[in-house]
CSV table of C-alpha atoms in Angstrom, one decimal:
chain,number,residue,atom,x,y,z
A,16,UNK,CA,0.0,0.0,0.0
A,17,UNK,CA,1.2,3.3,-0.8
A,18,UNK,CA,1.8,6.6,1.6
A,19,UNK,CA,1.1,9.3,-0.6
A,20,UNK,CA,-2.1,10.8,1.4
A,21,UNK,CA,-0.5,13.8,0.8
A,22,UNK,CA,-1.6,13.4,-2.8
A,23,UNK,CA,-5.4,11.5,-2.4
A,24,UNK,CA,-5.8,14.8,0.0
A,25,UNK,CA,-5.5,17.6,-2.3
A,26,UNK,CA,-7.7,15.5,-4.4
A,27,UNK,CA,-10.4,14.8,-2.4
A,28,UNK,CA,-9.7,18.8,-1.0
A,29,UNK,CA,-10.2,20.2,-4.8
A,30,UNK,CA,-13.2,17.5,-5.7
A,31,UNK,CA,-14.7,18.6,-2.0
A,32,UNK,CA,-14.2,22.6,-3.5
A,33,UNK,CA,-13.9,22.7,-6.9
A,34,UNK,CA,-15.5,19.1,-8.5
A,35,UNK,CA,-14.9,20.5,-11.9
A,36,UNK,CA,-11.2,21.1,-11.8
A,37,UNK,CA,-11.4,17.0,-11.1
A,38,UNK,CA,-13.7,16.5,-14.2
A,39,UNK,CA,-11.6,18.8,-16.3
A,40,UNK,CA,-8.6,16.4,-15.4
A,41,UNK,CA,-10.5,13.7,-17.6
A,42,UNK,CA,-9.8,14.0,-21.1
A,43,UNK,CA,-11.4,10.8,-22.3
A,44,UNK,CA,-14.5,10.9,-20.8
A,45,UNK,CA,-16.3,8.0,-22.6
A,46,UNK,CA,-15.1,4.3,-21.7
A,47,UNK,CA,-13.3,3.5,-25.2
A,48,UNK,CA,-12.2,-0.5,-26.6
A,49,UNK,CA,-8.7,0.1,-26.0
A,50,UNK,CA,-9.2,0.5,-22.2
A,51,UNK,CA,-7.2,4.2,-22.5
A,52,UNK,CA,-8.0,6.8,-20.3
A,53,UNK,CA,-6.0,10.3,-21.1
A,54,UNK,CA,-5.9,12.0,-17.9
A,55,UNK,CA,-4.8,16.1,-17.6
A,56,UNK,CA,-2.0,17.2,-15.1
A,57,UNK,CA,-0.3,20.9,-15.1
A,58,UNK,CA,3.7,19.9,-15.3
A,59,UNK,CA,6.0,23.2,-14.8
A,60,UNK,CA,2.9,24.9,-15.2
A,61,UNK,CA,1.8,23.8,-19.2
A,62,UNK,CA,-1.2,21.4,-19.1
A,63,UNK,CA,0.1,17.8,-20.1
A,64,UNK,CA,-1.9,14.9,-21.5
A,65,UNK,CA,-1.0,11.6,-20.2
A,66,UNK,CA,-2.4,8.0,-21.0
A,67,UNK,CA,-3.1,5.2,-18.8
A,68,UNK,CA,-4.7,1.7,-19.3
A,69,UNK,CA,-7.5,0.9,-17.0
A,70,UNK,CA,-5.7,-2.4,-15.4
A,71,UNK,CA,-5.3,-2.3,-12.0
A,72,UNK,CA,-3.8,-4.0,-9.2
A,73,UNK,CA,-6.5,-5.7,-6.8
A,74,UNK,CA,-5.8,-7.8,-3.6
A,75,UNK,CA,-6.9,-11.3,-4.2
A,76,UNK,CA,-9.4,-11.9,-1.1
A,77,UNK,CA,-13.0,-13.2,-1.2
A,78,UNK,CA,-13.9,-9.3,-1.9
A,79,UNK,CA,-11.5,-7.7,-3.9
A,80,UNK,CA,-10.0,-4.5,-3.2
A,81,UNK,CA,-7.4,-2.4,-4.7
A,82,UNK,CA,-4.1,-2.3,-3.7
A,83,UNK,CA,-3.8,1.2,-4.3
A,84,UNK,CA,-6.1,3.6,-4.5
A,85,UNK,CA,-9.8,3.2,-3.4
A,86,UNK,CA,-13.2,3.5,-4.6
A,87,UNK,CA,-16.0,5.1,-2.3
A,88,UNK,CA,-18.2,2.7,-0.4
A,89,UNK,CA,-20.0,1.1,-3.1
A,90,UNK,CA,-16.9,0.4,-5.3
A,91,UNK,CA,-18.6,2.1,-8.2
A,92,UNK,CA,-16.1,5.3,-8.0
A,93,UNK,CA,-12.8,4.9,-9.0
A,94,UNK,CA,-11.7,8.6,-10.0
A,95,UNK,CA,-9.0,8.9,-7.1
A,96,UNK,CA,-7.0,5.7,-7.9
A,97,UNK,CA,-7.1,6.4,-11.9
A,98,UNK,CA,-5.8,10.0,-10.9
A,99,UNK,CA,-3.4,8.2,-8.6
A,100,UNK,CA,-2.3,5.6,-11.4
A,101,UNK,CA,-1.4,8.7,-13.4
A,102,UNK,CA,0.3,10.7,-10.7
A,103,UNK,CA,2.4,7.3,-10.3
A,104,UNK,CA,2.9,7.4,-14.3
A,105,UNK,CA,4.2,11.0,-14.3
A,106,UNK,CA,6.6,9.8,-10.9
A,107,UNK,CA,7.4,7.0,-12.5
A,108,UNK,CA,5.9,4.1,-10.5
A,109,UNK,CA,4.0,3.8,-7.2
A,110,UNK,CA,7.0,3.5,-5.3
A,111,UNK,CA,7.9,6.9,-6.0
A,112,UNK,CA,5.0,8.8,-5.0
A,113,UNK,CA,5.4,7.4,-1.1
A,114,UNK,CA,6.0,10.8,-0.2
A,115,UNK,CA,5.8,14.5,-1.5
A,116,UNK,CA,4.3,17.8,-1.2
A,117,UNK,CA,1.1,18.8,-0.6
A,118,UNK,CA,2.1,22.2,-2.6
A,119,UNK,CA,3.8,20.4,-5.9
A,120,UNK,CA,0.3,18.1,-5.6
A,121,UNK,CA,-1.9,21.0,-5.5
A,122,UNK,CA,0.2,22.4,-8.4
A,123,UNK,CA,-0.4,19.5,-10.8
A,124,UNK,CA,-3.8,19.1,-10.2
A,125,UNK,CA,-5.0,22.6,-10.1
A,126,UNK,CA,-2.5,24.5,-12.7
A,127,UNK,CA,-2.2,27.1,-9.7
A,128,UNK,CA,1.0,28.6,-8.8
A,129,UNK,CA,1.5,26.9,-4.7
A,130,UNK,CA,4.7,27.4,-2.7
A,131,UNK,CA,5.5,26.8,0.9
A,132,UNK,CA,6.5,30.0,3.1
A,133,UNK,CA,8.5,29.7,6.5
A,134,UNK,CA,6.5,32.1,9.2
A,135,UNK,CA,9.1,30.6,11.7
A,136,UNK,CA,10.3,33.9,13.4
């Protein structure tokens, strides 16, 4: 399982706020027969298509669940672990999104200009 809360927070934060800065993250918005999904991240501030497949990695119990990710209680939605498989594509696996920023997540997901500053006196 992977640690990058910091990541499914500023998600669920923006789809809590702003649901169609989420929506506007989907570029393919109907299910096609190649099983693509083109997903929309802001890297160094340019909007950046990206393409992922729509296999993912469940845990093989009696009720399947994903190994990363999550769906909400029904397991119908599964917006936050296909904009986590892509955030892993741009890091370069799942392993490399265990930790991070809050303010470089923010960044890629909203396309707005975030930075940390020290009020430490």
């Amino acid at each position: 399982m992977g640690n990058d809360a910091y990541f499914m927070a500023c998600l669920s934060a923006v789809a809590e706020t702003m649901p169609s800065l989420i929506k506007d993250m989907f570029v393919t918005t109907v299910p096609n027969a190649q099983g693509i999904i083109g997903l929309r991240y802001f890297i160094r501030g340019k909007p950046y298509v990206i393409s992922i497949d729509t296999e993912f990695l469940f845990e093989n119990t009696a009720d399947p669940t994903l190994v990363y990710g999550g769906t909400d209680a029904g397991k119908t939605a599964m917006w936050a672990a296909i904009l986590e498989k892509g955030w892993a594509k741009i890091k370069g696996n799942y392993d490399r999104i265990q930790s991070g920023s809050a303010f470089d997540s923010m960044r890629v997901i909203t396309g707005a200009p975030s930075y940390v500053d020290d009020l430490s006196i």
